[in-house]
Coordinates of C-alpha atoms and ligand atoms in Angstrom, one line a residue:
M1 CA -13.0 22.9 3.9
Y2 CA -12.2 19.4 4.9
D3 CA -14.4 18.1 7.6
W4 CA -12.2 16.9 10.4
T5 CA -15.0 15.4 12.4
V6 CA -15.1 12.3 10.2
P7 CA -13.9 9.2 11.8
T8 CA -10.4 7.7 11.3
F9 CA -10.6 3.9 11.4
L10 CA -7.7 1.9 12.7
V11 CA -7.1 -1.8 12.1
A12 CA -4.5 -3.2 14.5
D13 CA -4.7 -6.8 15.9
A14 CA -2.5 -9.4 17.5
V15 CA -3.4 -11.9 14.8
F16 CA -1.1 -10.0 12.4
R17 CA 1.9 -10.7 14.6
Q18 CA 1.2 -14.5 14.4
H19 CA 2.7 -14.6 10.9
K20 CA 6.3 -15.5 11.9
P21 CA 9.4 -16.3 9.9
P22 CA 11.3 -19.6 10.4
G23 CA 14.4 -17.5 11.1
E24 CA 15.8 -14.0 10.5
H25 CA 13.7 -12.1 8.0
P26 CA 13.1 -8.3 7.5
E27 CA 9.3 -8.8 7.2
R28 CA 8.8 -9.7 10.9
P29 CA 6.2 -9.2 13.7
E30 CA 8.5 -6.6 15.4
R31 CA 7.5 -4.2 12.6
L32 CA 4.0 -4.0 14.1
V33 CA 5.2 -3.9 17.6
A34 CA 7.3 -0.9 16.8
I35 CA 4.4 0.9 15.0
E36 CA 1.9 0.1 17.8
Q37 CA 4.2 1.3 20.5
A38 CA 4.9 4.6 18.6
L39 CA 1.2 5.2 18.0
A40 CA 0.4 4.6 21.6
A41 CA 3.3 6.9 22.8
A42 CA 2.0 9.6 20.4
G43 CA -1.5 9.3 22.0
L44 CA -3.1 8.6 18.6
V45 CA -4.8 5.2 19.2
G46 CA -7.6 6.3 21.4
R47 CA -8.6 9.0 18.8
C48 CA -9.3 6.3 16.2
E49 CA -12.3 4.1 15.8
R50 CA -11.0 0.5 15.9
L51 CA -12.3 -1.8 13.3
P52 CA -12.7 -5.4 14.4
V53 CA -10.8 -8.0 12.4
R54 CA -12.3 -11.2 10.8
P55 CA -11.1 -13.6 8.2
A56 CA -12.0 -12.9 4.6
T57 CA -14.5 -15.3 3.1
R58 CA -13.4 -17.6 0.3
Q59 CA -15.7 -15.7 -2.0
E60 CA -14.0 -12.4 -1.2
V61 CA -10.6 -13.9 -1.9
L62 CA -11.7 -15.5 -5.1
R63 CA -12.7 -12.2 -6.6
V64 CA -9.0 -11.7 -7.3
H65 CA -7.2 -15.0 -6.8
T66 CA -7.6 -18.4 -8.5
Q67 CA -9.1 -21.4 -6.8
D68 CA -5.7 -23.1 -7.2
H69 CA -3.9 -20.4 -5.3
Y70 CA -6.4 -20.4 -2.5
H71 CA -6.3 -24.2 -2.1
H72 CA -2.6 -24.3 -2.4
L73 CA -2.1 -21.8 0.4
E74 CA -4.9 -23.4 2.5
Q75 CA -3.2 -26.7 2.5
L76 CA 0.4 -25.6 2.8
L77 CA 0.1 -22.8 5.4
R78 CA -1.4 -25.2 7.9
S79 CA 1.5 -27.5 7.7
G80 CA 4.1 -25.7 9.8
Y81 CA 7.0 -23.5 8.6
G82 CA 8.2 -23.3 5.0
W83 CA 9.0 -21.2 1.9
L84 CA 6.8 -20.4 -1.1
D85 CA 9.8 -18.8 -2.9
P86 CA 13.3 -17.8 -1.7
D87 CA 11.8 -14.6 -0.2
T88 CA 8.3 -15.7 1.0
Y89 CA 7.9 -17.7 4.1
Y90 CA 4.9 -19.1 6.0
G91 CA 4.4 -20.4 9.5
P92 CA 1.7 -21.9 11.7
G93 CA 0.0 -18.5 12.2
S94 CA 0.2 -17.4 8.6
W95 CA -3.1 -18.8 7.2
E96 CA -5.2 -17.0 9.8
A97 CA -3.1 -13.8 9.5
A98 CA -3.4 -13.8 5.7
L99 CA -7.1 -14.3 5.7
C100 CA -7.6 -11.6 8.4
A101 CA -5.4 -9.2 6.5
A102 CA -7.7 -9.7 3.4
G103 CA -10.8 -9.4 5.6
A104 CA -9.6 -6.2 7.1
A105 CA -8.9 -4.7 3.7
V106 CA -12.5 -5.6 2.6
D107 CA -14.1 -4.1 5.7
L108 CA -12.0 -0.9 5.6
A109 CA -12.8 -0.5 1.9
L110 CA -16.5 -1.1 2.3
R111 CA -16.7 1.1 5.4
L112 CA -15.1 4.1 3.6
G113 CA -16.8 3.4 0.3
Q114 CA -20.2 3.5 1.9
G115 CA -19.7 6.3 4.3
S116 CA -17.2 8.9 5.2
G117 CA -13.9 8.9 7.0
N118 CA -10.4 7.7 6.4
G119 CA -8.4 4.8 7.8
L120 CA -5.2 3.0 8.4
A121 CA -4.8 -0.8 8.4
L122 CA -1.7 -2.3 10.0
L123 CA -1.7 -5.6 8.1
R124 CA 0.8 -8.4 7.8
P125 CA 1.5 -10.3 5.7
P126 CA 1.8 -7.5 3.1
G127 CA 0.0 -8.1 -0.2
H128 CA 0.9 -6.0 -3.3
H129 CA 3.3 -8.6 -4.9
A130 CA 0.8 -11.5 -4.8
T131 CA -0.6 -12.2 -8.3
R132 CA -3.8 -14.0 -9.1
D133 CA -2.2 -17.3 -8.8
R134 CA 1.1 -16.8 -6.9
A135 CA 2.5 -15.8 -3.6
M136 CA 5.8 -13.8 -3.9
G137 CA 7.8 -11.0 -2.4
F138 CA 6.7 -11.6 1.3
C139 CA 3.0 -11.5 0.1
L140 CA 0.4 -14.3 0.2
F141 CA -2.9 -12.8 -0.7
N142 CA -3.2 -9.4 -2.3
N143 CA -5.0 -7.5 0.5
I144 CA -5.5 -4.2 -1.3
A145 CA -6.8 -5.9 -4.5
I146 CA -9.3 -8.0 -2.4
G147 CA -10.4 -4.8 -0.7
A148 CA -10.7 -2.8 -3.9
A149 CA -12.6 -5.7 -5.6
A150 CA -15.1 -5.7 -2.7
A151 CA -15.7 -2.0 -2.9
R152 CA -16.0 -2.2 -6.7
A153 CA -18.6 -5.0 -6.4
A154 CA -20.5 -2.7 -4.1
G155 CA -20.5 0.0 -6.8
A156 CA -17.6 2.2 -5.8
R157 CA -15.1 3.6 -8.3
V158 CA -11.8 2.8 -6.7
A159 CA -8.3 4.2 -7.3
I160 CA -5.2 2.4 -5.8
V161 CA -2.1 4.4 -5.2
D162 CA 1.0 2.3 -4.4
F163 CA 3.9 4.3 -2.9
D164 CA 5.8 1.3 -1.6
V165 CA 9.3 1.5 -3.0
H166 CA 8.7 -1.7 -4.9
H167 CA 6.4 -2.0 -7.9
G168 CA 3.0 -3.5 -7.0
N169 CA 3.2 -6.1 -9.7
G170 CA 0.4 -8.3 -8.3
T171 CA -2.1 -5.4 -8.0
E172 CA -1.2 -4.2 -11.5
E173 CA -1.7 -7.7 -13.0
I174 CA -5.1 -8.2 -11.2
F175 CA -6.6 -4.9 -12.5
A176 CA -4.6 -4.4 -15.8
S177 CA -7.7 -4.9 -18.0
D178 CA -10.2 -3.2 -15.7
P179 CA -11.1 0.4 -16.7
D180 CA -12.9 1.0 -13.4
V181 CA -10.0 0.5 -11.0
L182 CA -7.1 3.0 -11.5
F183 CA -3.7 1.7 -10.4
V184 CA -1.0 4.4 -9.9
S185 CA 2.4 3.3 -8.7
T186 CA 5.6 5.1 -7.8
H187 CA 8.6 2.8 -7.4
Q188 CA 12.4 2.7 -7.4
H189 CA 13.5 1.3 -10.8
P190 CA 15.4 -0.9 -11.4
L191 CA 14.5 -2.9 -8.3
Y192 CA 12.6 -6.0 -7.3
P193 CA 10.4 -7.3 -8.8
G194 CA 11.6 -5.7 -12.1
T195 CA 8.2 -4.8 -13.5
G196 CA 6.6 -1.3 -13.6
E197 CA 7.9 0.2 -16.8
A198 CA 6.2 3.5 -17.6
A199 CA 5.2 2.1 -21.0
F200 CA 2.9 -0.5 -19.5
V201 CA -0.4 1.4 -19.2
G202 CA -2.9 -1.5 -18.9
V203 CA -4.4 -3.8 -21.5
G204 CA -7.6 -3.9 -23.5
L205 CA -10.4 -1.8 -22.0
G206 CA -8.0 -1.1 -19.1
R207 CA -5.5 0.8 -21.2
G208 CA -4.7 4.1 -19.5
A209 CA -5.9 2.9 -16.1
T210 CA -2.5 1.7 -15.1
V211 CA 0.0 4.6 -14.4
N212 CA 3.6 3.5 -13.6
I213 CA 6.1 6.1 -12.5
P214 CA 9.5 4.4 -12.2
L215 CA 11.9 6.7 -10.3
P216 CA 15.7 6.7 -10.0
Q217 CA 17.5 5.6 -6.9
G218 CA 18.0 8.4 -4.4
S219 CA 14.6 10.1 -5.1
D220 CA 13.7 12.3 -2.1
D221 CA 10.7 14.2 -0.7
A222 CA 11.1 16.8 -3.4
V223 CA 11.0 14.2 -6.3
Y224 CA 8.0 12.4 -4.8
R225 CA 6.2 15.7 -4.2
R226 CA 6.8 16.8 -7.8
C227 CA 5.7 13.4 -9.0
F228 CA 2.5 13.6 -7.1
E229 CA 1.8 17.2 -8.2
R230 CA 2.5 16.5 -11.9
V231 CA 1.3 12.9 -12.3
V232 CA -0.4 11.1 -9.4
I233 CA -2.8 13.9 -8.4
P234 CA -3.9 14.9 -11.9
A235 CA -4.4 11.2 -12.8
L236 CA -6.6 10.8 -9.7
L237 CA -8.6 14.0 -10.4
R238 CA -9.3 12.9 -13.9
F239 CA -10.4 9.4 -12.8
A240 CA -12.6 10.9 -10.0
P241 CA -12.6 7.9 -7.6
D242 CA -15.2 7.4 -4.8
L243 CA -12.5 5.9 -2.7
I244 CA -8.7 5.8 -2.7
L245 CA -6.8 2.9 -1.3
V246 CA -3.1 3.2 -0.7
S247 CA -0.5 0.4 -0.7
A248 CA 1.4 2.2 2.0
G249 CA 4.9 0.8 2.1
F250 CA 7.5 2.8 4.0
D251 CA 10.5 1.2 2.5
G252 CA 11.2 4.3 0.4
H253 CA 12.5 5.9 3.6
R254 CA 16.1 7.1 3.5
R255 CA 17.1 4.7 6.3
D256 CA 15.4 1.6 4.9
P257 CA 17.8 -1.3 4.4
L258 CA 16.1 -2.9 1.4
A259 CA 16.0 0.0 -1.1
G260 CA 17.8 3.2 -2.0
M261 CA 15.3 6.0 -1.9
A262 CA 15.5 9.1 0.4
L263 CA 12.0 9.9 1.7
T264 CA 11.5 11.1 5.2
E265 CA 8.5 10.7 7.5
Q266 CA 7.4 14.2 6.7
G267 CA 7.6 13.3 3.0
Y268 CA 5.2 10.5 3.6
A269 CA 2.9 12.9 5.5
D270 CA 3.0 15.3 2.6
L271 CA 2.0 12.5 0.1
T272 CA -0.9 11.5 2.4
A273 CA -2.1 15.1 2.7
M274 CA -2.1 15.5 -1.1
L275 CA -4.2 12.3 -1.5
L276 CA -6.6 13.4 1.2
G277 CA -7.1 16.6 -0.8
V278 CA -8.3 14.6 -3.8
Q279 CA -10.6 12.2 -1.9
P280 CA -11.2 12.3 1.9
R281 CA -12.3 8.7 1.7
L282 CA -8.7 7.4 1.9
G283 CA -7.8 4.0 3.2
M284 CA -4.1 3.2 3.8
L285 CA -2.9 -0.4 4.0
L286 CA 0.5 -1.3 5.3
E287 CA 2.8 -3.0 2.8
G288 CA 6.7 -2.7 3.3
G289 CA 9.0 -0.7 5.6
Y290 CA 11.9 -2.5 7.3
H291 CA 13.8 0.1 9.4
L292 CA 11.7 -0.2 12.6
E293 CA 12.3 3.3 13.9
S294 CA 11.7 5.0 10.6
L295 CA 8.7 2.8 9.8
A296 CA 7.1 3.7 13.1
A297 CA 7.8 7.4 12.8
S298 CA 6.4 7.4 9.2
V299 CA 3.2 5.7 10.3
V300 CA 2.8 8.2 13.1
A301 CA 3.2 11.0 10.7
V302 CA 0.7 9.6 8.3
L303 CA -1.9 8.9 11.0
E304 CA -1.4 12.5 12.2
V305 CA -2.4 13.7 8.7
L306 CA -5.5 11.4 8.7
L307 CA -6.5 12.8 12.1
G308 CA -6.0 16.4 11.0
D309 CA -3.0 17.2 13.2
R310 CA -0.5 17.7 10.4
C311 CA -0.8 19.5 7.1
L312 CA 1.0 19.7 3.8
R313 CA 4.3 21.4 4.2
P314 CA 4.6 24.7 2.2
A315 CA 6.4 23.9 -1.0
R316 CA 9.4 26.2 -0.2
Q317 CA 10.2 24.0 2.8
V318 CA 10.8 20.9 0.7
T319 CA 14.4 20.8 -0.1
G320 CA 16.0 20.0 -3.4
A321 CA 14.0 22.3 -5.7
E322 CA 16.3 21.3 -8.6
L323 CA 15.4 17.7 -9.4
A324 CA 17.9 15.2 -10.9
P325 CA 17.4 15.1 -14.7
E326 CA 16.5 11.4 -14.5
A327 CA 13.7 12.2 -12.1
E328 CA 12.5 15.1 -14.3
A329 CA 12.6 12.8 -17.3
A330 CA 10.6 10.0 -15.5
I331 CA 7.9 12.5 -14.5
A332 CA 7.7 14.0 -18.0
L333 CA 7.4 10.6 -19.6
A334 CA 4.5 9.5 -17.4
R335 CA 2.8 12.8 -18.1
R336 CA 3.2 12.4 -21.8
L337 CA 2.1 8.7 -21.9
H338 CA -1.0 9.6 -20.0
G339 CA -1.8 12.9 -21.6
L340 CA -1.6 14.8 -18.3
Ligands
ZN401 ZN1 8.3 -2.8 -0.7

């Protein structure tokens, strides 16, 4: 039986709202305002243990990023508003927010890796597109990679599950040759950033430790559930991590304006419950999710699972038992490529 007396850590801080776009942009501070209001309304905040926020040290960031990337951002982000690429902005509050998002990822990963409990970190800017040497896709530093690298340096065996609707290309690149960090990603394909083919399974010693499951547009709770049952969960059980970190993007929600998947908030709760069943030391880090109401409802649902209020839905209640042939094929391919 799972021990529900373990703490649930929550990272939520005003510093993450100080990363502000120069104009209209989907990745905006209002995302966190909507989430925090919904969590408070649901009465969940007081039941979590708040983790204080602090900037990551240079050394923590340099475990995964190049010196050039660090220095480039340090100089640029203090200069006002601007753009790192056509999608990725910065503003006067971005440097501190980016460092604190990385620092919070480290602290949550270490706290869970060394003890017990689960947690949710409401971070901005998001991180999973940031590569070793480049900011892209709204991401400046790769928060989850920095957190995973800290836990790994402390001796933990870490698995990263990325259910954001976009492929976590930065995280994949950073750990592609590392056999001790498992990276598992479900993503709509084709879609930004265009990476994440199933055939890419890692390089060198890391071959097999990257599991990509590109899914067709329109994939719903039933597809994701089958995908987790047949690929994600067996891959995690085989790897046997001490800690699971999740790139928790909620842009696969059926109402999200940036993508075309059909997940519901209950679907996200189910995925979380399944991961918790593999490893109770589960840390979820916010990535995308751009429909404010659906984002907030999904985060509430996930936190309810972490707190033990909500369980996995019985399989018969998940609609769409007959999966689209493209979805069946994607799941079968990932199973075959990884011997699952
Ligand atoms: Zn995304």
